[in-house]
């Protein structure tokens, strides 16, 4: 889902950098070419603005095409015809300008820089942000309405952390119990990844309770009471959370067989937790899926 806060921050930085370059360009051609400081500053501000623009476009592209690309997204965005012809041409010119700057070792002639930058600014300065707002509004209208209005980006980040930790745990479970028990590195890593899964699961739980304005001693039990997760999931995640401090304490010794068994159960229940949370954020509760 779109991270509007992220886009607002990037758009603000983009506009600030473009504005600083524009202020110098507006001084006029003659002053620009005879004052060495001006081309250096404009070049600096434009490179910053381009980087912010690229991050904006990558985020938009991720929502449209479900890609994970984090840079050099301009060509793909242009192919999608997201913006008007005028803004699209300015974006292409911006990319060409940035490539010229890099290829020539930041040594464009003041004359070339002045006219290139002026053309870009004339077509982007007043039009890009309004068009971006329209694109964001359209994309947001297509997103599913959340039954629980959480911060989806942060929830997704923590959900990914849980899933990643579970995958790591599965690696150690491929070994027989005896081999696992005799390998201190396996045991230490199992403890670490269990802790990662616990911490991110707890962050998600607390975030949801803050959003729905609920307080309680047992975070996961509160989710269960409101049909956000099932009882068996709440019980397991709460039980393993209760031993979190022992997991991170190197002086506390766990029975390897207990860790191995807990790891196996965790693979199932942490995934179940993320699935139930995801379902409830969209649908409101897991009651339609059946409860334990």
PDB file of N, CA, C and O in Angstrom, residues 198-245:
ATOM      1  N   UNK A 198       9.290 -12.747  18.048  1.00  0.00           N
ATOM      2  CA  UNK A 198       8.509 -12.289  19.207  1.00  0.00           C
ATOM      3  C   UNK A 198       8.405 -10.768  19.210  1.00  0.00           C
ATOM      4  O   UNK A 198       7.314 -10.200  19.364  1.00  0.00           O
ATOM      5  N   UNK A 199       9.531 -10.100  19.040  1.00  0.00           N
ATOM      6  CA  UNK A 199       9.550  -8.638  19.126  1.00  0.00           C
ATOM      7  C   UNK A 199       8.680  -7.993  18.052  1.00  0.00           C
ATOM      8  O   UNK A 199       7.933  -7.049  18.324  1.00  0.00           O
ATOM      9  N   UNK A 200       8.772  -8.490  16.820  1.00  0.00           N
ATOM     10  CA  UNK A 200       7.962  -7.906  15.758  1.00  0.00           C
ATOM     11  C   UNK A 200       6.481  -8.245  15.925  1.00  0.00           C
ATOM     12  O   UNK A 200       5.611  -7.418  15.632  1.00  0.00           O
ATOM     13  N   UNK A 201       6.194  -9.439  16.422  1.00  0.00           N
ATOM     14  CA  UNK A 201       4.799  -9.810  16.684  1.00  0.00           C
ATOM     15  C   UNK A 201       4.212  -8.921  17.771  1.00  0.00           C
ATOM     16  O   UNK A 201       3.050  -8.478  17.683  1.00  0.00           O
ATOM     17  N   UNK A 202       5.026  -8.633  18.779  1.00  0.00           N
ATOM     18  CA  UNK A 202       4.569  -7.777  19.877  1.00  0.00           C
ATOM     19  C   UNK A 202       4.363  -6.342  19.394  1.00  0.00           C
ATOM     20  O   UNK A 202       3.410  -5.671  19.797  1.00  0.00           O
ATOM     21  N   UNK A 203       5.239  -5.869  18.501  1.00  0.00           N
ATOM     22  CA  UNK A 203       5.073  -4.507  17.972  1.00  0.00           C
ATOM     23  C   UNK A 203       3.746  -4.409  17.235  1.00  0.00           C
ATOM     24  O   UNK A 203       2.996  -3.445  17.411  1.00  0.00           O
ATOM     25  N   UNK A 204       3.445  -5.393  16.402  1.00  0.00           N
ATOM     26  CA  UNK A 204       2.186  -5.385  15.653  1.00  0.00           C
ATOM     27  C   UNK A 204       1.001  -5.384  16.614  1.00  0.00           C
ATOM     28  O   UNK A 204       0.039  -4.627  16.442  1.00  0.00           O
ATOM     29  N   UNK A 205       1.073  -6.218  17.627  1.00  0.00           N
ATOM     30  CA  UNK A 205      -0.010  -6.326  18.605  1.00  0.00           C
ATOM     31  C   UNK A 205      -0.249  -4.985  19.303  1.00  0.00           C
ATOM     32  O   UNK A 205      -1.386  -4.494  19.374  1.00  0.00           O
ATOM     33  N   UNK A 206       0.815  -4.371  19.793  1.00  0.00           N
ATOM     34  CA  UNK A 206       0.674  -3.099  20.513  1.00  0.00           C
ATOM     35  C   UNK A 206       0.173  -1.992  19.591  1.00  0.00           C
ATOM     36  O   UNK A 206      -0.619  -1.134  20.016  1.00  0.00           O
ATOM     37  N   UNK A 207       0.634  -2.013  18.349  1.00  0.00           N
ATOM     38  CA  UNK A 207       0.190  -1.002  17.391  1.00  0.00           C
ATOM     39  C   UNK A 207      -1.312  -1.112  17.149  1.00  0.00           C
ATOM     40  O   UNK A 207      -2.029  -0.097  17.145  1.00  0.00           O
ATOM     41  N   UNK A 208      -1.794  -2.328  16.967  1.00  0.00           N
ATOM     42  CA  UNK A 208      -3.233  -2.523  16.733  1.00  0.00           C
ATOM     43  C   UNK A 208      -4.041  -2.073  17.947  1.00  0.00           C
ATOM     44  O   UNK A 208      -5.071  -1.389  17.805  1.00  0.00           O
ATOM     45  N   UNK A 209      -3.581  -2.409  19.134  1.00  0.00           N
ATOM     46  CA  UNK A 209      -4.318  -2.005  20.341  1.00  0.00           C
ATOM     47  C   UNK A 209      -4.342  -0.491  20.494  1.00  0.00           C
ATOM     48  O   UNK A 209      -5.351   0.078  20.929  1.00  0.00           O
ATOM     49  N   UNK A 210      -3.237   0.179  20.115  1.00  0.00           N
ATOM     50  CA  UNK A 210      -3.229   1.651  20.158  1.00  0.00           C
ATOM     51  C   UNK A 210      -4.249   2.219  19.168  1.00  0.00           C
ATOM     52  O   UNK A 210      -4.966   3.170  19.478  1.00  0.00           O
ATOM     53  N   UNK A 211      -4.301   1.608  17.989  1.00  0.00           N
ATOM     54  CA  UNK A 211      -5.218   2.096  16.949  1.00  0.00           C
ATOM     55  C   UNK A 211      -6.676   1.936  17.381  1.00  0.00           C
ATOM     56  O   UNK A 211      -7.507   2.832  17.161  1.00  0.00           O
ATOM     57  N   UNK A 212      -7.000   0.803  18.008  1.00  0.00           N
ATOM     58  CA  UNK A 212      -8.393   0.574  18.415  1.00  0.00           C
ATOM     59  C   UNK A 212      -8.656   1.061  19.839  1.00  0.00           C
ATOM     60  O   UNK A 212      -9.741   0.838  20.382  1.00  0.00           O
ATOM     61  N   UNK A 213      -7.615   1.719  20.431  1.00  0.00           N
ATOM     62  CA  UNK A 213      -7.753   2.362  21.742  1.00  0.00           C
ATOM     63  C   UNK A 213      -8.154   1.371  22.838  1.00  0.00           C
ATOM     64  O   UNK A 213      -9.155   1.534  23.548  1.00  0.00           O
ATOM     65  N   UNK A 214      -7.338   0.327  22.943  1.00  0.00           N
ATOM     66  CA  UNK A 214      -7.564  -0.705  23.958  1.00  0.00           C
ATOM     67  C   UNK A 214      -6.298  -0.873  24.785  1.00  0.00           C
ATOM     68  O   UNK A 214      -5.189  -0.825  24.254  1.00  0.00           O
ATOM     69  N   UNK A 215      -6.482  -1.058  26.071  1.00  0.00           N
ATOM     70  CA  UNK A 215      -5.363  -1.354  26.954  1.00  0.00           C
ATOM     71  C   UNK A 215      -5.635  -2.668  27.667  1.00  0.00           C
ATOM     72  O   UNK A 215      -6.776  -3.011  27.948  1.00  0.00           O
ATOM     73  N   UNK A 216      -4.544  -3.386  27.938  1.00  0.00           N
ATOM     74  CA  UNK A 216      -4.706  -4.644  28.664  1.00  0.00           C
ATOM     75  C   UNK A 216      -3.360  -5.194  29.070  1.00  0.00           C
ATOM     76  O   UNK A 216      -2.329  -4.847  28.496  1.00  0.00           O
ATOM     77  N   UNK A 217      -3.363  -6.050  30.083  1.00  0.00           N
ATOM     78  CA  UNK A 217      -2.105  -6.619  30.582  1.00  0.00           C
ATOM     79  C   UNK A 217      -1.517  -7.608  29.578  1.00  0.00           C
ATOM     80  O   UNK A 217      -0.306  -7.692  29.421  1.00  0.00           O
ATOM     81  N   UNK A 218      -2.360  -8.373  28.930  1.00  0.00           N
ATOM     82  CA  UNK A 218      -1.901  -9.368  27.965  1.00  0.00           C
ATOM     83  C   UNK A 218      -2.271  -8.913  26.565  1.00  0.00           C
ATOM     84  O   UNK A 218      -3.438  -8.982  26.168  1.00  0.00           O
ATOM     85  N   UNK A 219      -1.285  -8.446  25.816  1.00  0.00           N
ATOM     86  CA  UNK A 219      -1.538  -7.874  24.496  1.00  0.00           C
ATOM     87  C   UNK A 219      -2.251  -8.865  23.583  1.00  0.00           C
ATOM     88  O   UNK A 219      -3.274  -8.547  22.962  1.00  0.00           O
ATOM     89  N   UNK A 220      -1.731 -10.073  23.492  1.00  0.00           N
ATOM     90  CA  UNK A 220      -2.278 -11.045  22.544  1.00  0.00           C
ATOM     91  C   UNK A 220      -3.656 -11.534  22.963  1.00  0.00           C
ATOM     92  O   UNK A 220      -4.507 -11.815  22.122  1.00  0.00           O
ATOM     93  N   UNK A 221      -3.887 -11.587  24.271  1.00  0.00           N
ATOM     94  CA  UNK A 221      -5.207 -11.976  24.754  1.00  0.00           C
ATOM     95  C   UNK A 221      -6.249 -10.914  24.387  1.00  0.00           C
ATOM     96  O   UNK A 221      -7.399 -11.247  24.073  1.00  0.00           O
ATOM     97  N   UNK A 222      -5.832  -9.646  24.398  1.00  0.00           N
ATOM     98  CA  UNK A 222      -6.745  -8.566  23.995  1.00  0.00           C
ATOM     99  C   UNK A 222      -7.114  -8.700  22.517  1.00  0.00           C
ATOM    100  O   UNK A 222      -8.244  -8.419  22.126  1.00  0.00           O
ATOM    101  N   UNK A 223      -6.160  -9.119  21.699  1.00  0.00           N
ATOM    102  CA  UNK A 223      -6.472  -9.349  20.287  1.00  0.00           C
ATOM    103  C   UNK A 223      -7.483 -10.483  20.144  1.00  0.00           C
ATOM    104  O   UNK A 223      -8.400 -10.418  19.315  1.00  0.00           O
ATOM    105  N   UNK A 224      -7.299 -11.525  20.945  1.00  0.00           N
ATOM    106  CA  UNK A 224      -8.235 -12.655  20.896  1.00  0.00           C
ATOM    107  C   UNK A 224      -9.647 -12.226  21.322  1.00  0.00           C
ATOM    108  O   UNK A 224     -10.636 -12.580  20.665  1.00  0.00           O
ATOM    109  N   UNK A 225      -9.730 -11.446  22.390  1.00  0.00           N
ATOM    110  CA  UNK A 225     -11.037 -11.019  22.896  1.00  0.00           C
ATOM    111  C   UNK A 225     -11.827 -10.238  21.849  1.00  0.00           C
ATOM    112  O   UNK A 225     -13.053 -10.202  21.893  1.00  0.00           O
ATOM    113  N   UNK A 226     -11.097  -9.624  20.915  1.00  0.00           N
ATOM    114  CA  UNK A 226     -11.755  -8.811  19.884  1.00  0.00           C
ATOM    115  C   UNK A 226     -11.793  -9.517  18.526  1.00  0.00           C
ATOM    116  O   UNK A 226     -11.984  -8.889  17.491  1.00  0.00           O
ATOM    117  N   UNK A 227     -11.606 -10.840  18.569  1.00  0.00           N
ATOM    118  CA  UNK A 227     -11.691 -11.669  17.351  1.00  0.00           C
ATOM    119  C   UNK A 227     -10.669 -11.291  16.288  1.00  0.00           C
ATOM    120  O   UNK A 227     -10.875 -11.551  15.098  1.00  0.00           O
ATOM    121  N   UNK A 228      -9.536 -10.708  16.701  1.00  0.00           N
ATOM    122  CA  UNK A 228      -8.505 -10.336  15.733  1.00  0.00           C
ATOM    123  C   UNK A 228      -7.575 -11.528  15.480  1.00  0.00           C
ATOM    124  O   UNK A 228      -7.084 -11.704  14.365  1.00  0.00           O
ATOM    125  N   UNK A 229      -7.336 -12.325  16.497  1.00  0.00           N
ATOM    126  CA  UNK A 229      -6.619 -13.593  16.331  1.00  0.00           C
ATOM    127  C   UNK A 229      -7.368 -14.662  17.111  1.00  0.00           C
ATOM    128  O   UNK A 229      -8.175 -14.356  17.990  1.00  0.00           O
ATOM    129  N   UNK A 230      -7.103 -15.926  16.790  1.00  0.00           N
ATOM    130  CA  UNK A 230      -7.782 -17.026  17.477  1.00  0.00           C
ATOM    131  C   UNK A 230      -7.125 -17.293  18.823  1.00  0.00           C
ATOM    132  O   UNK A 230      -5.997 -16.864  19.093  1.00  0.00           O
ATOM    133  N   UNK A 231      -7.830 -18.029  19.664  1.00  0.00           N
ATOM    134  CA  UNK A 231      -7.338 -18.278  21.023  1.00  0.00           C
ATOM    135  C   UNK A 231      -6.050 -19.094  21.016  1.00  0.00           C
ATOM    136  O   UNK A 231      -5.115 -18.801  21.766  1.00  0.00           O
ATOM    137  N   UNK A 232      -5.984 -20.128  20.171  1.00  0.00           N
ATOM    138  CA  UNK A 232      -4.777 -20.955  20.167  1.00  0.00           C
ATOM    139  C   UNK A 232      -3.558 -20.144  19.732  1.00  0.00           C
ATOM    140  O   UNK A 232      -2.451 -20.331  20.244  1.00  0.00           O
ATOM    141  N   UNK A 233      -3.767 -19.229  18.789  1.00  0.00           N
ATOM    142  CA  UNK A 233      -2.660 -18.372  18.358  1.00  0.00           C
ATOM    143  C   UNK A 233      -2.256 -17.441  19.483  1.00  0.00           C
ATOM    144  O   UNK A 233      -1.069 -17.282  19.782  1.00  0.00           O
ATOM    145  N   UNK A 234      -3.242 -16.811  20.116  1.00  0.00           N
ATOM    146  CA  UNK A 234      -2.961 -15.883  21.223  1.00  0.00           C
ATOM    147  C   UNK A 234      -2.215 -16.591  22.345  1.00  0.00           C
ATOM    148  O   UNK A 234      -1.231 -16.059  22.893  1.00  0.00           O
ATOM    149  N   UNK A 235      -2.652 -17.798  22.680  1.00  0.00           N
ATOM    150  CA  UNK A 235      -2.023 -18.537  23.787  1.00  0.00           C
ATOM    151  C   UNK A 235      -0.568 -18.869  23.465  1.00  0.00           C
ATOM    152  O   UNK A 235       0.325 -18.704  24.313  1.00  0.00           O
ATOM    153  N   UNK A 236      -0.319 -19.345  22.246  1.00  0.00           N
ATOM    154  CA  UNK A 236       1.058 -19.718  21.918  1.00  0.00           C
ATOM    155  C   UNK A 236       1.973 -18.506  21.876  1.00  0.00           C
ATOM    156  O   UNK A 236       3.062 -18.516  22.453  1.00  0.00           O
ATOM    157  N   UNK A 237       1.540 -17.440  21.153  1.00  0.00           N
ATOM    158  CA  UNK A 237       2.403 -16.263  21.026  1.00  0.00           C
ATOM    159  C   UNK A 237       2.647 -15.638  22.389  1.00  0.00           C
ATOM    160  O   UNK A 237       3.749 -15.162  22.682  1.00  0.00           O
ATOM    161  N   UNK A 238       1.626 -15.635  23.260  1.00  0.00           N
ATOM    162  CA  UNK A 238       1.819 -15.089  24.602  1.00  0.00           C
ATOM    163  C   UNK A 238       2.792 -15.951  25.408  1.00  0.00           C
ATOM    164  O   UNK A 238       3.685 -15.430  26.092  1.00  0.00           O
ATOM    165  N   UNK A 239       2.646 -17.259  25.321  1.00  0.00           N
ATOM    166  CA  UNK A 239       3.537 -18.158  26.079  1.00  0.00           C
ATOM    167  C   UNK A 239       4.991 -17.988  25.655  1.00  0.00           C
ATOM    168  O   UNK A 239       5.889 -17.924  26.502  1.00  0.00           O
ATOM    169  N   UNK A 240       5.231 -17.897  24.362  1.00  0.00           N
ATOM    170  CA  UNK A 240       6.616 -17.766  23.916  1.00  0.00           C
ATOM    171  C   UNK A 240       7.147 -16.361  24.213  1.00  0.00           C
ATOM    172  O   UNK A 240       8.333 -16.177  24.494  1.00  0.00           O
ATOM    173  N   UNK A 241       6.252 -15.373  24.216  1.00  0.00           N
ATOM    174  CA  UNK A 241       6.671 -14.020  24.578  1.00  0.00           C
ATOM    175  C   UNK A 241       7.088 -13.946  26.039  1.00  0.00           C
ATOM    176  O   UNK A 241       7.961 -13.149  26.413  1.00  0.00           O
ATOM    177  N   UNK A 242       6.484 -14.779  26.858  1.00  0.00           N
ATOM    178  CA  UNK A 242       6.810 -14.786  28.292  1.00  0.00           C
ATOM    179  C   UNK A 242       8.240 -15.252  28.560  1.00  0.00           C
ATOM    180  O   UNK A 242       8.795 -14.970  29.634  1.00  0.00           O
ATOM    181  N   UNK A 243       8.839 -15.996  27.595  1.00  0.00           N
ATOM    182  CA  UNK A 243      10.216 -16.455  27.811  1.00  0.00           C
ATOM    183  C   UNK A 243      11.214 -15.622  26.997  1.00  0.00           C
ATOM    184  O   UNK A 243      12.386 -15.977  26.899  1.00  0.00           O
ATOM    185  N   UNK A 244      10.750 -14.512  26.470  1.00  0.00           N
ATOM    186  CA  UNK A 244      11.604 -13.675  25.619  1.00  0.00           C
ATOM    187  C   UNK A 244      12.874 -13.235  26.333  1.00  0.00           C
ATOM    188  O   UNK A 244      13.979 -13.302  25.782  1.00  0.00           O
ATOM    189  N   UNK A 245      12.753 -12.771  27.571  1.00  0.00           N
ATOM    190  CA  UNK A 245      13.924 -12.284  28.310  1.00  0.00           C
ATOM    191  C   UNK A 245      14.923 -13.406  28.597  1.00  0.00           C
ATOM    192  O   UNK A 245      16.136 -13.167  28.651  1.00  0.00           O
TER     193      UNK A 245
END
